[in-house]
Coordinates of N, CA and C and ligand atoms in Angstrom, one line a residue:
X711 N 64.7 134.6 81.1 CA 65.1 133.3 81.7 C 64.4 132.2 81.1
X712 N 65.1 131.3 80.4 CA 64.4 130.1 79.8 C 64.8 128.8 80.6
X713 N 63.8 128.1 81.0 CA 64.0 126.8 81.7 C 63.2 125.7 81.1
X714 N 63.7 124.5 81.3 CA 62.9 123.3 80.9 C 62.4 122.7 82.2
X715 N 61.1 122.2 82.1 CA 60.6 121.4 83.2 C 60.0 120.1 82.6
X716 N 60.4 119.0 83.2 CA 60.1 117.7 82.6 C 60.2 116.6 83.7
X717 N 59.4 115.6 83.5 CA 59.5 114.3 84.3 C 60.1 113.2 83.5
X718 N 61.2 112.6 83.9 CA 61.9 111.7 83.1 C 62.1 110.4 83.8
X719 N 61.9 109.2 83.1 CA 62.2 107.9 83.7 C 63.6 107.6 83.7
X720 N 64.0 106.5 84.3 CA 65.4 106.1 84.3 C 66.0 105.9 82.9
X721 N 65.1 105.5 82.0 CA 65.6 105.3 80.6 C 65.3 106.5 79.7
X722 N 65.1 107.7 80.3 CA 64.9 108.9 79.6 C 63.5 109.0 78.9
X723 N 62.6 108.1 79.2 CA 61.3 108.2 78.6 C 60.5 109.3 79.3
X724 N 59.6 109.9 78.4 CA 58.8 111.0 79.0 C 57.3 110.8 78.6
X725 N 57.0 110.0 77.6 CA 55.6 109.8 77.2 C 55.3 108.6 76.4
X726 N 54.1 108.3 76.3 CA 53.6 107.2 75.5 C 52.2 107.5 75.0
X727 N 52.0 107.3 73.7 CA 50.6 107.5 73.1 C 50.0 108.8 73.4
X728 N 50.8 109.9 73.3 CA 50.4 111.2 73.6 C 49.9 111.5 75.0
X729 N 50.5 110.7 75.9 CA 50.1 110.9 77.3 C 51.4 110.8 78.2
X730 N 51.3 111.2 79.5 CA 52.4 111.0 80.4 C 52.5 109.5 80.7
X731 N 53.6 109.1 81.4 CA 53.9 107.7 81.7 C 53.2 107.3 83.0
X732 N 53.0 108.3 83.9 CA 52.3 108.0 85.1 C 51.9 109.3 85.7
X733 N 51.0 109.2 86.7 CA 50.6 110.5 87.4 C 51.1 110.5 88.9
X734 N 51.9 111.5 89.2 CA 52.4 111.6 90.5 C 51.9 112.9 91.0
X735 N 50.9 112.9 91.9 CA 50.2 114.1 92.4 C 51.2 115.2 92.9
X736 N 52.2 114.7 93.6 CA 53.2 115.8 94.2 C 54.0 116.4 93.1
X737 N 54.2 115.6 92.0 CA 55.0 116.2 90.9 C 54.1 117.3 90.2
X738 N 52.8 117.0 90.0 CA 51.9 118.0 89.4 C 51.8 119.2 90.3
X739 N 51.8 119.1 91.6 CA 51.8 120.2 92.5 C 53.1 121.0 92.3
X740 N 54.2 120.3 92.2 CA 55.6 121.0 92.0 C 55.6 121.8 90.7
X741 N 55.0 121.1 89.6 CA 54.9 121.8 88.3 C 54.1 123.1 88.4
X742 N 52.9 122.9 89.1 CA 52.0 124.1 89.3 C 52.7 125.2 90.1
X743 N 53.4 124.8 91.2 CA 54.1 125.8 92.0 C 55.1 126.6 91.2
X744 N 55.9 125.9 90.4 CA 57.0 126.6 89.7 C 56.5 127.4 88.5
X745 N 55.4 126.9 87.8 CA 55.0 127.6 86.6 C 53.9 128.7 86.8
X746 N 53.2 128.6 87.9 CA 52.1 129.6 88.0 C 52.6 131.0 88.0
X747 N 52.0 131.9 87.2 CA 52.4 133.3 87.1 C 53.5 133.5 86.0
X748 N 54.0 132.4 85.5 CA 55.1 132.5 84.5 C 54.5 132.2 83.1
X749 N 55.4 132.0 82.1 CA 55.0 131.7 80.8 C 55.3 130.3 80.5
X750 N 54.4 129.5 79.9 CA 54.6 128.1 79.5 C 54.6 128.0 78.0
X751 N 55.6 127.3 77.5 CA 55.7 127.1 76.0 C 55.6 125.6 75.8
X752 N 54.8 125.2 74.8 CA 54.7 123.7 74.5 C 54.4 123.5 73.1
X753 N 54.7 122.3 72.6 CA 54.4 121.8 71.3 C 52.9 121.6 71.2
X754 N 52.3 121.5 70.0 CA 50.9 121.4 69.8 C 50.4 120.0 70.4
X755 N 51.2 119.0 70.3 CA 50.8 117.7 70.8 C 50.7 117.7 72.3
X756 N 51.6 118.3 73.0 CA 51.5 118.4 74.4 C 50.3 119.3 74.8
X757 N 50.1 120.4 74.1 CA 48.9 121.2 74.4 C 47.6 120.4 74.4
X758 N 47.5 119.6 73.3 CA 46.2 118.8 73.2 C 46.2 117.6 74.2
X759 N 47.3 117.3 74.8 CA 47.3 116.2 75.8 C 46.9 116.7 77.2
X760 N 46.9 118.1 77.3 CA 46.5 118.6 78.7 C 45.1 118.3 79.0
X761 N 44.8 117.9 80.2 CA 43.4 117.7 80.6 C 42.6 119.0 80.6
X762 N 43.3 120.1 80.9 CA 42.6 121.4 80.9 C 43.5 122.4 80.2
X763 N 43.0 123.0 79.1 CA 43.9 123.9 78.4 C 43.1 125.2 78.0
X764 N 43.8 126.3 77.9 CA 45.2 126.5 78.3 C 45.4 126.4 79.9
X765 N 46.6 126.2 80.3 CA 46.9 126.1 81.7 C 46.5 127.4 82.4
X766 N 45.7 127.4 83.5 CA 45.3 128.6 84.1 C 46.4 129.4 84.8
X767 N 46.2 130.7 84.9 CA 47.1 131.6 85.6 C 48.6 131.5 85.1
X768 N 48.7 131.2 83.8 CA 50.0 131.3 83.1 C 49.8 131.8 81.7
X769 N 50.8 132.5 81.2 CA 50.8 132.8 79.7 C 51.1 131.6 78.9
X770 N 50.1 131.1 78.1 CA 50.3 129.9 77.4 C 50.7 130.2 75.9
X771 N 51.8 129.6 75.5 CA 52.2 129.8 74.1 C 52.4 128.4 73.4
X772 N 51.7 128.2 72.3 CA 51.8 126.9 71.6 C 52.7 127.0 70.4
X773 N 53.6 126.1 70.2 CA 54.4 126.0 69.0 C 53.7 125.1 68.0
X774 N 53.5 125.7 66.8 CA 53.0 124.9 65.7 C 53.4 125.5 64.4
X775 N 53.6 124.7 63.4 CA 53.9 125.3 62.1 C 52.6 125.6 61.3
X776 N 51.5 125.3 61.9 CA 50.2 125.5 61.2 C 49.8 126.9 61.4
X777 N 49.8 127.7 60.3 CA 49.5 129.1 60.4 C 48.1 129.4 60.6
X778 N 47.2 128.4 60.4 CA 45.8 128.7 60.6 C 45.3 128.3 62.1
X779 N 46.2 127.8 62.9 CA 45.8 127.4 64.2 C 45.6 128.5 65.2
X780 N 44.4 128.5 65.8 CA 44.1 129.4 66.9 C 43.4 128.7 68.0
X781 N 43.5 129.2 69.2 CA 42.8 128.6 70.4 C 42.6 129.7 71.4
X782 N 41.4 129.6 72.1 CA 41.1 130.7 73.0 C 42.1 130.9 74.1
X783 N 42.4 132.2 74.4 CA 43.3 132.5 75.5 C 44.7 131.9 75.4
X784 N 45.1 131.6 74.2 CA 46.4 131.0 73.9 C 47.1 131.7 72.8
X785 N 48.4 131.9 73.0 CA 49.2 132.5 72.0 C 49.9 131.4 71.1
X786 N 50.2 131.8 69.9 CA 50.8 130.8 69.0 C 52.1 131.4 68.5
X787 N 53.2 130.5 68.4 CA 54.4 130.9 67.7 C 54.7 129.8 66.7
X788 N 55.2 130.2 65.5 CA 55.3 129.2 64.4 C 56.8 128.8 64.2
X789 N 57.6 129.3 65.0 CA 59.1 128.9 65.0 C 59.7 129.3 66.3
X790 N 60.9 128.8 66.6 CA 61.6 129.2 67.8 C 61.9 130.7 67.7
X791 N 62.3 131.1 66.5 CA 62.7 132.6 66.4 C 61.5 133.5 66.7
X792 N 60.3 133.1 66.2 CA 59.1 133.9 66.5 C 58.8 133.9 68.0
X793 N 59.0 132.7 68.6 CA 58.8 132.6 70.1 C 59.7 133.5 70.8
X794 N 61.0 133.5 70.5 CA 62.0 134.3 71.2 C 61.7 135.8 71.0
X795 N 61.0 136.2 69.9 CA 60.6 137.6 69.6 C 59.4 138.0 70.5
X796 N 58.6 137.1 70.9 CA 57.3 137.5 71.6 C 57.5 137.4 73.1
X797 N 58.6 136.9 73.6 CA 58.8 136.9 75.1 C 59.9 137.9 75.4
X798 N 59.7 138.5 76.6 CA 60.7 139.5 77.1 C 61.9 138.9 77.6
X799 N 63.0 139.6 77.6 CA 64.3 139.0 78.1 C 64.2 138.7 79.6
X800 N 63.4 139.5 80.4 CA 63.3 139.2 81.8 C 62.1 138.4 82.2
X801 N 61.5 137.8 81.2 CA 60.3 137.0 81.5 C 60.7 135.5 81.9
X802 N 60.0 135.0 82.9 CA 60.4 133.6 83.3 C 59.6 132.6 82.3
X803 N 60.3 131.9 81.5 CA 59.6 131.1 80.5 C 60.0 129.6 80.8
X804 N 59.0 128.8 80.9 CA 59.2 127.3 81.1 C 58.8 126.6 79.8
X805 N 59.7 125.8 79.3 CA 59.5 124.9 78.2 C 58.9 123.7 78.8
X806 N 57.7 123.3 78.5 CA 57.0 122.2 79.2 C 56.7 121.0 78.3
X807 N 57.4 120.9 77.1 CA 57.3 119.7 76.4 C 56.7 119.9 75.0
X808 N 56.6 118.8 74.2 CA 57.1 117.5 74.6 C 58.5 117.2 74.0
X809 N 58.7 115.9 73.6 CA 60.0 115.5 73.2 C 60.6 116.3 72.1
X810 N 59.8 116.6 71.0 CA 60.3 117.3 69.9 C 60.7 118.7 70.3
X811 N 60.0 119.3 71.1 CA 60.2 120.7 71.6 C 61.4 120.7 72.6
X812 N 61.5 119.8 73.5 CA 62.7 119.7 74.4 C 64.0 119.6 73.6
X813 N 64.0 118.7 72.6 CA 65.2 118.5 71.8 C 65.7 119.8 71.2
X814 N 64.8 120.6 70.8 CA 65.2 121.9 70.1 C 65.7 123.0 71.2
X815 N 65.1 122.9 72.4 CA 65.4 123.9 73.4 C 66.5 123.6 74.3
X816 N 66.9 122.4 74.4 CA 68.0 122.1 75.4 C 69.2 122.9 75.1
X817 N 69.6 123.2 73.9 CA 70.8 124.0 73.7 C 70.6 125.5 74.1
X818 N 69.3 125.9 74.2 CA 69.0 127.3 74.4 C 68.7 127.7 75.9
X819 N 68.5 126.7 76.8 CA 68.1 127.0 78.1 C 69.3 127.0 79.1
X820 N 69.1 127.6 80.2 CA 70.2 127.6 81.2 C 69.9 126.8 82.5
X821 N 68.6 126.4 82.6 CA 68.2 125.7 83.8 C 67.3 124.5 83.4
X822 N 67.4 123.4 84.1 CA 66.5 122.2 83.9 C 65.9 121.9 85.3
X823 N 64.6 121.8 85.3 CA 63.9 121.3 86.5 C 63.4 119.9 86.1
X824 N 64.2 118.9 86.6 CA 63.9 117.5 86.2 C 63.3 116.8 87.4
X825 N 62.2 116.1 87.1 CA 61.7 115.1 88.1 C 62.2 113.7 87.6
X826 N 63.1 113.2 88.3 CA 63.6 111.8 87.9 C 62.7 110.8 88.5
X827 N 62.0 110.0 87.7 CA 61.1 109.0 88.2 C 61.9 107.7 88.3
X828 N 61.9 107.1 89.4 CA 62.8 105.9 89.6 C 62.1 104.6 89.1
X829 N 62.0 104.6 87.8 CA 61.3 103.4 87.2 C 61.7 103.5 85.7
X830 N 61.6 102.4 85.0 CA 61.9 102.3 83.5 C 60.6 101.9 82.8
X831 N 60.3 102.6 81.7 CA 59.2 102.2 80.8 C 59.8 101.9 79.5
X832 N 59.9 100.6 79.2 CA 60.5 100.1 78.0 C 59.6 100.4 76.8
X833 N 58.3 100.5 77.0 CA 57.4 100.7 75.9 C 57.0 102.1 75.6
X834 N 57.8 103.1 76.1 CA 57.5 104.5 75.8 C 57.8 104.8 74.4
X835 N 57.2 105.9 73.9 CA 57.5 106.3 72.5 C 58.1 107.8 72.4
X836 N 58.3 108.4 73.5 CA 58.8 109.8 73.5 C 59.9 109.9 74.6
X837 N 61.0 110.5 74.2 CA 62.2 110.5 75.1 C 62.8 111.9 75.2
X838 N 63.5 112.1 76.3 CA 64.3 113.3 76.6 C 65.7 113.1 76.1
X839 N 66.4 114.1 75.6 CA 67.8 113.9 75.3 C 68.6 113.6 76.6
X840 N 69.8 113.0 76.4 CA 70.6 112.7 77.6 C 71.1 114.0 78.2
X841 N 71.2 114.0 79.6 CA 71.7 115.2 80.3 C 73.2 115.0 80.5
X842 N 73.9 115.7 79.7 CA 75.4 115.6 79.7 C 76.0 116.2 81.0
X843 N 76.6 115.5 81.8 CA 77.2 116.0 83.1 C 78.3 117.0 82.9
X844 N 78.9 117.0 81.7 CA 79.9 118.0 81.4 C 79.3 119.4 81.1
X845 N 78.0 119.4 80.8 CA 77.3 120.6 80.5 C 76.4 121.1 81.6
X846 N 75.8 120.1 82.3 CA 74.8 120.4 83.3 C 75.3 120.0 84.7
X847 N 75.2 120.9 85.6 CA 75.6 120.6 87.0 C 74.3 120.6 87.9
X848 N 74.1 119.5 88.6 CA 73.0 119.4 89.5 C 73.3 120.2 90.8
X849 N 72.4 121.2 91.1 CA 72.7 122.0 92.2 C 71.7 121.8 93.4
X850 N 70.7 121.0 93.1 CA 69.7 120.7 94.2 C 69.0 119.4 93.9
X851 N 68.8 118.6 94.9 CA 68.1 117.3 94.8 C 67.2 117.0 96.0
X852 N 66.0 116.5 95.7 CA 65.1 116.2 96.9 C 64.3 114.9 96.5
X853 N 64.6 113.8 97.2 CA 64.0 112.5 96.9 C 62.7 112.4 97.7
X854 N 61.7 111.8 97.0 CA 60.4 111.4 97.6 C 60.2 109.9 97.4
X855 N 59.8 109.2 98.4 CA 59.6 107.8 98.3 C 58.2 107.5 97.7
X856 N 58.0 106.3 97.2 CA 56.7 105.9 96.8 C 55.8 105.8 98.0
X857 N 54.5 106.0 97.8 CA 53.6 105.9 98.9 C 52.2 105.5 98.3
X858 N 51.2 105.6 99.1 CA 49.8 105.1 98.6 C 49.3 106.0 97.5
X859 N 49.8 107.3 97.3 CA 49.4 108.1 96.2 C 50.4 108.1 95.1
X860 N 51.6 107.6 95.3 CA 52.6 107.6 94.3 C 53.2 106.2 94.1
X861 N 53.0 105.7 92.8 CA 53.4 104.3 92.6 C 54.9 104.2 92.5
X862 N 55.6 105.3 92.3 CA 57.1 105.2 92.1 C 57.8 106.3 92.9
X863 N 59.0 106.0 93.4 CA 59.8 107.1 94.0 C 60.2 108.0 93.0
X864 N 60.5 109.3 93.4 CA 61.0 110.3 92.4 C 61.9 111.3 93.1
X865 N 62.7 112.0 92.3 CA 63.6 113.0 92.9 C 63.4 114.3 92.1
X866 N 63.2 115.4 92.8 CA 63.2 116.7 92.1 C 64.6 117.2 92.0
X867 N 65.1 117.5 90.8 CA 66.5 118.0 90.7 C 66.5 119.2 89.8
X868 N 67.4 120.1 90.2 CA 67.6 121.4 89.4 C 69.0 121.3 88.9
X869 N 69.2 121.6 87.6 CA 70.5 121.6 87.0 C 70.7 123.0 86.4
X870 N 71.9 123.5 86.6 CA 72.3 124.8 85.9 C 73.4 124.4 84.8
X871 N 73.3 125.2 83.7 CA 74.4 125.0 82.7 C 75.7 125.5 83.3
X872 N 76.7 124.6 83.1 CA 78.1 125.0 83.6 C 78.6 126.2 82.8
X873 N 79.3 127.1 83.5 CA 79.9 128.3 82.8 C 80.9 127.9 81.7
Ligands
LIG723 N1 57.2 113.8 81.1 C1 56.9 115.0 80.8 O1 57.3 115.9 81.7 C2 56.2 115.5 79.6 C3 56.0 116.8 79.4 C4 55.3 117.2 78.2 C5 54.9 116.2 77.3 N2 55.2 114.9 77.5 C6 54.8 113.9 76.6 O2 55.4 114.1 75.3 C7 54.6 113.6 74.3 C8 54.4 114.7 73.2 O3 55.7 115.0 72.7 P1 56.0 115.1 71.1 O4 57.4 115.1 70.8 O5 55.2 113.9 70.5 O6 55.2 116.4 70.6 P2 55.4 117.9 71.1 O7 56.8 118.3 71.2 O8 54.5 118.2 72.3 O9 54.7 118.7 69.9 C9 55.2 118.5 68.6 C10 54.6 119.6 67.7 O10 55.0 120.9 68.1 C11 55.1 121.7 66.9 N3 56.5 122.2 66.8 C12 57.6 121.5 67.3 N4 58.7 122.3 67.0 C13 58.3 123.4 66.4 C14 59.0 124.5 65.9 N5 60.3 124.7 66.0 N6 58.2 125.5 65.3 C15 56.9 125.4 65.2 N7 56.2 124.3 65.7 C16 56.9 123.3 66.3 C17 54.7 120.9 65.7 O11 53.3 121.1 65.6 P3 52.5 121.0 64.2 O12 52.6 119.6 63.7 O13 51.1 121.5 64.5 O14 53.3 122.0 63.2 C18 55.0 119.4 66.2 O15 54.2 118.5 65.6 C19 53.3 113.1 74.9 O16 53.4 111.7 75.2 C20 53.3 113.9 76.2 O17 52.5 113.3 77.2 C21 55.8 114.5 78.7

């Protein structure tokens, strides 16, 4: 089972200067709850943007074309084909970013876990591809309002690929 998990702004921005656009503690908890115990796959830039790496209690796989790259307690795949060969068909695999990796995986996954952040960042440098409603059906939505810990309102949404 291959899924994407991502936080996206209203203009599809996901990052700037190798960092996230904002920190929403409840979104980080949501990410942790969904991915703990599963496998997480990320591009090398996202891996090095993590404050703590590899992510604990998850099988971490980093995508890089650098054949000399190694990192403790972390697996490496050098292509999508190699990645698909080292995961089991019944393994829950989350693609966790970033932009370059999401663009390649969106045709391959069946499920999107999107946190829609209700704000626009015009100065972002990394974007998610558009979510085509003829391909993706939203099956679940849960809105959270801004509060003292969250600068922006956000909605957790799950999309399934239409048959
Ligand atoms: N909002 C969110 O939910 C979210 C989530 C994750 C990341 N982000 C943000 O996204 C940004 C990073 O994204 P990005 O697009 O710059 O980089 P990225 O996708 O994280 O990493 C790109 C790197 O991954 C490797 N790679 C990509 N495709 C590959 C393939 N098919 N085979 C082998 N290696 C491959 C390459 O590494 P080498 O150059 O080493 O070959 C490439 O340079 C940051 O701002 C980050 O904060 C946001």
